[in-house]
């Protein structure tokens, strides 16, 4: 029985940023203050604000192959930067962006085996929030970088197919993030560790986000009722709906197609 129907575009941006920040809270060094944001597209404002608000990031280094994307990001974030007190630094290269960054977020979209971060691109202690390598044939991190790091995933069977670890052997060690949160596994072991959150986005995140949206929309009086499923006295007597519709001399389209179930 469908109970809630929602768009999942804006919601995806919110849930992805929330998940990234949650992972970083468990994996990044607590003193992280500088984040490089590589790929300044649709997700980037949400990622930036989540890390400023939830991680205490004070400086953002921004890089995109498309300078217009970075300009848009700066324009959109500027009022928040003034109010919340963080700095924005557009950069000319990936190397410039990652220099001095405690956290590196990669949110690029290129349907290919891209290498946004080479094996030696980042130094010890960095946390990488890799959200752009999220389907088969699409990666952002060099295999050598994955080998240098402790890698954390949402749901291992899915990430082996869709994540950056699709390039790695089937026995490449990874840890599901929930195990760290539940105290069953260790996240960052030392301040020098490189940690990677190899994020692909999975169904439980969408489900949790939609539960949250439904709760908030109901509280704000924003829900509309849609008639999708017939309410029948006897669920096996589905044909009853056809008979009832036939009795109506001029059945409306809505009356014929739906049965008026208040959600
Ligand atoms: N892990 C998740 O849960 C999750 C959720 C949403 C989106 N994503 C993925 O995150 C990525 C970004 O999503 P989006 O909605 O912001 O996409 P988008 O298309 O709006 O933006 C992508 C940006 O990456 C830039 N880019 C492409 N190649 C680059 C490179 N080599 N170096 C620097 N920048 C480069 C593009 O110019 C563009 O501005 C996509 O791959 C998307 O599939 C993942």
XYZ file of C-alpha atoms and ligand atoms in Angstrom:
307
model
C 0.000 0.000 0.000
C 1.737 3.216 -1.028
C 1.522 5.688 1.810
C 3.729 8.538 0.604
C 4.752 9.853 -2.788
C 7.549 12.430 -3.029
C 10.079 13.903 -5.397
C 13.606 12.655 -4.730
C 15.840 15.272 -6.291
C 16.082 17.972 -3.661
C 15.597 15.281 -1.045
C 18.548 13.328 -2.483
C 20.785 16.377 -2.218
C 19.764 16.828 1.424
C 20.137 13.176 2.360
C 23.465 12.833 0.562
C 24.884 15.855 2.341
C 23.528 14.588 5.665
C 25.038 11.134 5.090
C 28.395 12.618 4.034
C 28.524 14.775 7.142
C 27.497 11.874 9.365
C 30.275 9.693 7.912
C 32.818 12.488 8.321
C 31.841 12.975 11.951
C 32.888 9.378 12.562
C 35.888 9.255 10.229
C 37.478 12.694 9.809
C 39.850 14.219 12.340
C 37.785 16.221 14.859
C 40.000 19.257 14.267
C 39.151 19.364 10.521
C 38.539 22.967 9.457
C 39.370 23.067 5.722
C 37.484 21.142 3.048
C 38.228 20.882 -0.656
C 35.071 20.552 -2.734
C 35.879 19.126 -6.165
C 32.910 19.107 -8.520
C 30.757 22.203 -7.977
C 27.462 20.959 -9.402
C 23.984 20.376 -7.994
C 25.159 18.635 -4.799
C 27.841 21.139 -3.892
C 25.941 23.836 -1.946
C 24.293 21.130 0.155
C 27.620 19.407 0.835
C 29.280 22.713 1.721
C 26.559 23.784 4.173
C 26.358 20.356 5.811
C 30.092 20.352 6.495
C 30.078 23.934 7.743
C 27.083 23.287 10.005
C 27.853 19.781 11.246
C 31.654 19.477 11.078
C 32.778 23.011 11.835
C 34.438 23.538 8.448
C 35.581 27.165 8.209
C 37.287 27.260 4.800
C 36.177 25.761 1.501
C 38.532 25.267 -1.450
C 36.410 24.997 -4.601
C 37.399 23.413 -7.912
C 35.505 22.376 -11.022
C 36.636 21.902 -14.628
C 33.782 24.287 -15.454
C 34.640 27.703 -13.957
C 30.987 28.782 -14.311
C 29.972 26.022 -11.898
C 32.376 27.391 -9.280
C 31.126 30.957 -9.894
C 27.531 29.805 -9.325
C 28.537 28.010 -6.140
C 30.336 31.085 -4.806
C 27.337 33.291 -5.660
C 24.901 30.921 -3.919
C 27.061 30.420 -0.838
C 28.203 34.023 -0.396
C 25.253 35.127 1.808
C 25.721 32.045 4.012
C 29.472 32.630 4.181
C 28.813 36.130 5.521
C 26.206 34.992 8.055
C 27.890 31.811 9.215
C 31.452 33.093 8.931
C 33.253 30.754 6.546
C 35.638 31.459 3.656
C 35.367 30.495 0.008
C 38.486 30.010 -2.150
C 38.029 29.171 -5.831
C 41.040 27.156 -7.039
C 42.609 26.648 -10.453
C 43.590 22.993 -10.047
C 42.801 19.918 -7.984
C 46.271 20.151 -6.448
C 45.599 23.715 -5.304
C 42.205 22.707 -3.878
C 43.481 19.749 -1.847
C 46.539 21.624 -0.539
C 45.984 22.096 3.207
C 42.561 20.403 3.151
C 41.605 18.156 6.072
C 38.608 16.782 4.170
C 38.282 16.338 0.406
C 34.818 15.901 -1.096
C 34.703 14.631 -4.663
C 31.315 15.235 -6.292
C 32.100 15.116 -9.984
C 29.913 13.617 -12.678
C 31.744 12.002 -15.548
C 30.476 8.653 -16.815
C 33.933 7.190 -16.913
C 36.784 5.753 -14.928
C 38.016 9.209 -14.027
C 40.941 9.903 -11.727
C 39.982 13.014 -9.830
C 42.381 12.104 -7.012
C 45.649 10.375 -7.946
C 47.338 7.923 -5.588
C 49.606 10.588 -4.088
C 47.144 13.505 -4.312
C 46.518 13.797 -0.591
C 48.568 13.603 2.554
C 48.261 11.637 5.788
C 45.309 12.441 8.012
C 42.929 13.422 5.209
C 39.350 12.194 5.072
C 37.928 11.724 1.561
C 34.191 11.992 1.094
C 33.870 10.414 -2.352
C 30.292 10.709 -3.549
C 30.634 10.927 -7.340
C 31.765 7.376 -8.188
C 28.366 5.823 -7.788
C 27.557 3.509 -10.656
C 29.269 0.796 -12.714
C 31.985 2.270 -14.949
C 32.121 5.560 -12.994
C 34.912 6.189 -10.492
C 36.848 9.155 -9.103
C 39.738 7.743 -7.073
C 42.924 6.103 -8.228
C 43.259 2.487 -7.058
C 46.557 3.430 -5.406
C 44.761 5.931 -3.179
C 42.225 3.309 -2.104
C 45.150 1.044 -1.197
C 46.666 3.726 1.054
C 43.407 4.255 2.946
C 40.888 2.697 5.297
C 37.725 2.487 3.193
C 34.185 2.738 4.574
C 30.993 2.002 2.660
C 27.242 2.118 3.116
C 26.297 -1.402 2.009
C 29.163 -3.572 0.816
C 27.439 -5.716 -1.867
C 26.141 -2.567 -3.631
C 29.369 -0.587 -3.289
C 31.449 -3.440 -4.758
C 29.428 -2.957 -7.958
C 28.837 0.809 -7.964
C 31.490 2.457 -5.823
C 35.118 3.384 -6.353
C 36.042 -0.046 -4.988
C 34.601 -1.603 -8.174
C 38.217 -1.273 -9.433
C 39.548 -3.346 -6.547
C 39.711 -7.133 -6.058
C 36.628 -8.742 -4.483
C 38.497 -9.269 -1.201
C 39.682 -5.632 -0.876
C 38.933 -4.833 2.778
C 36.140 -2.357 3.520
C 34.033 -1.589 6.587
C 30.342 -0.769 6.540
C 29.867 2.581 8.273
C 27.014 1.380 10.488
C 29.463 -1.008 12.196
C 31.604 1.952 13.254
C 28.558 3.839 14.535
C 27.351 0.741 16.409
C 30.777 0.323 18.060
C 31.473 -2.965 16.241
C 34.354 -1.653 14.141
C 36.990 1.022 14.457
C 36.855 4.074 12.186
C 39.936 6.292 12.173
C 42.754 4.664 14.170
C 45.323 7.474 14.170
C 45.427 11.161 13.161
C 47.676 10.088 10.250
C 45.186 7.611 8.722
C 43.660 8.377 5.358
C 39.979 7.490 5.560
C 37.661 7.256 2.559
C 33.888 7.185 2.595
C 33.134 5.490 -0.742
C 29.507 6.627 -0.981
C 27.040 5.459 -3.614
C 23.727 6.324 -1.949
C 21.460 3.442 -1.042
C 17.806 2.685 -0.495
C 17.809 2.916 3.289
C 18.992 6.543 3.044
C 16.124 7.363 0.670
C 13.676 5.567 2.940
C 14.911 7.416 6.028
C 14.822 10.742 4.168
C 11.268 10.108 2.973
C 10.133 9.167 6.476
C 11.594 12.461 7.680
C 9.983 14.457 4.832
C 6.614 12.826 5.472
C 6.811 13.622 9.160
C 7.804 17.253 8.506
C 5.270 17.745 5.702
C 2.469 16.392 7.878
C 3.447 18.686 10.757
C 3.445 21.660 8.353
C 0.060 20.696 6.856
C 1.588 20.228 3.400
C 0.393 16.698 2.607
C -2.209 16.149 -0.095
C -4.333 13.019 -0.281
C -4.153 11.065 -3.537
C -6.590 8.275 -4.369
C -4.405 5.468 -5.655
C -5.702 2.174 -4.288
C -9.367 1.049 -4.172
C -10.894 0.552 -0.711
C -13.043 -2.550 -0.983
C -15.336 -4.181 1.544
C -14.035 -7.518 0.219
C -10.517 -7.151 -1.264
C -11.079 -10.277 -3.409
C -14.102 -8.672 -5.035
C -12.084 -6.212 -7.084
C -14.614 -6.438 -9.923
C -17.094 -4.704 -7.621
C -15.354 -1.414 -8.543
C -16.114 -1.996 -12.213
C -19.739 -2.748 -11.414
C -20.059 0.364 -9.238
C -18.478 2.528 -11.941
C -20.940 1.062 -14.495
C -23.910 2.024 -12.287
C -22.867 5.653 -12.380
C -24.625 7.112 -15.454
C -21.751 9.486 -16.127
C -18.792 8.251 -14.119
C -16.072 10.800 -13.822
C -12.581 9.716 -14.802
C -11.516 10.087 -11.194
C -14.431 8.010 -9.915
C -13.639 5.282 -12.409
C -9.919 5.146 -11.803
C -9.811 5.632 -8.085
C -11.742 4.585 -5.104
C -11.311 7.486 -2.760
C -9.137 6.122 -0.029
C -8.280 8.772 2.526
C -4.553 8.277 3.288
N 26.716 9.045 -3.320
C 25.512 9.550 -3.372
O 24.670 9.281 -2.544
C 25.197 10.534 -4.468
C 24.039 11.313 -4.400
C 23.804 12.274 -5.384
C 24.695 12.401 -6.431
N 25.791 11.588 -6.489
C 26.781 11.730 -7.552
O 27.551 12.879 -7.247
C 28.038 13.435 -8.461
C 27.729 14.911 -8.487
O 26.336 15.074 -8.554
P 25.707 16.468 -9.024
O 24.235 16.312 -8.904
O 26.382 17.567 -8.258
O 26.177 16.485 -10.549
P 26.296 17.758 -11.515
O 26.304 17.214 -12.904
O 25.306 18.796 -11.134
O 27.755 18.353 -11.167
C 28.928 17.656 -11.464
C 30.059 18.669 -11.583
O 31.295 17.936 -11.743
C 32.096 18.701 -12.615
N 33.168 17.843 -13.139
C 33.089 16.867 -14.072
N 34.303 16.309 -14.257
C 35.152 16.959 -13.418
C 36.538 16.835 -13.144
N 37.300 15.948 -13.782
N 37.092 17.649 -12.229
C 36.333 18.588 -11.577
N 35.009 18.743 -11.786
C 34.429 17.939 -12.699
C 31.125 19.209 -13.675
O 31.654 20.299 -14.395
C 29.916 19.579 -12.811
O 29.952 20.940 -12.404
C 27.377 12.651 -9.591
O 28.304 11.696 -10.067
C 26.205 11.967 -8.931
O 25.846 10.774 -9.570
C 26.050 10.671 -5.529
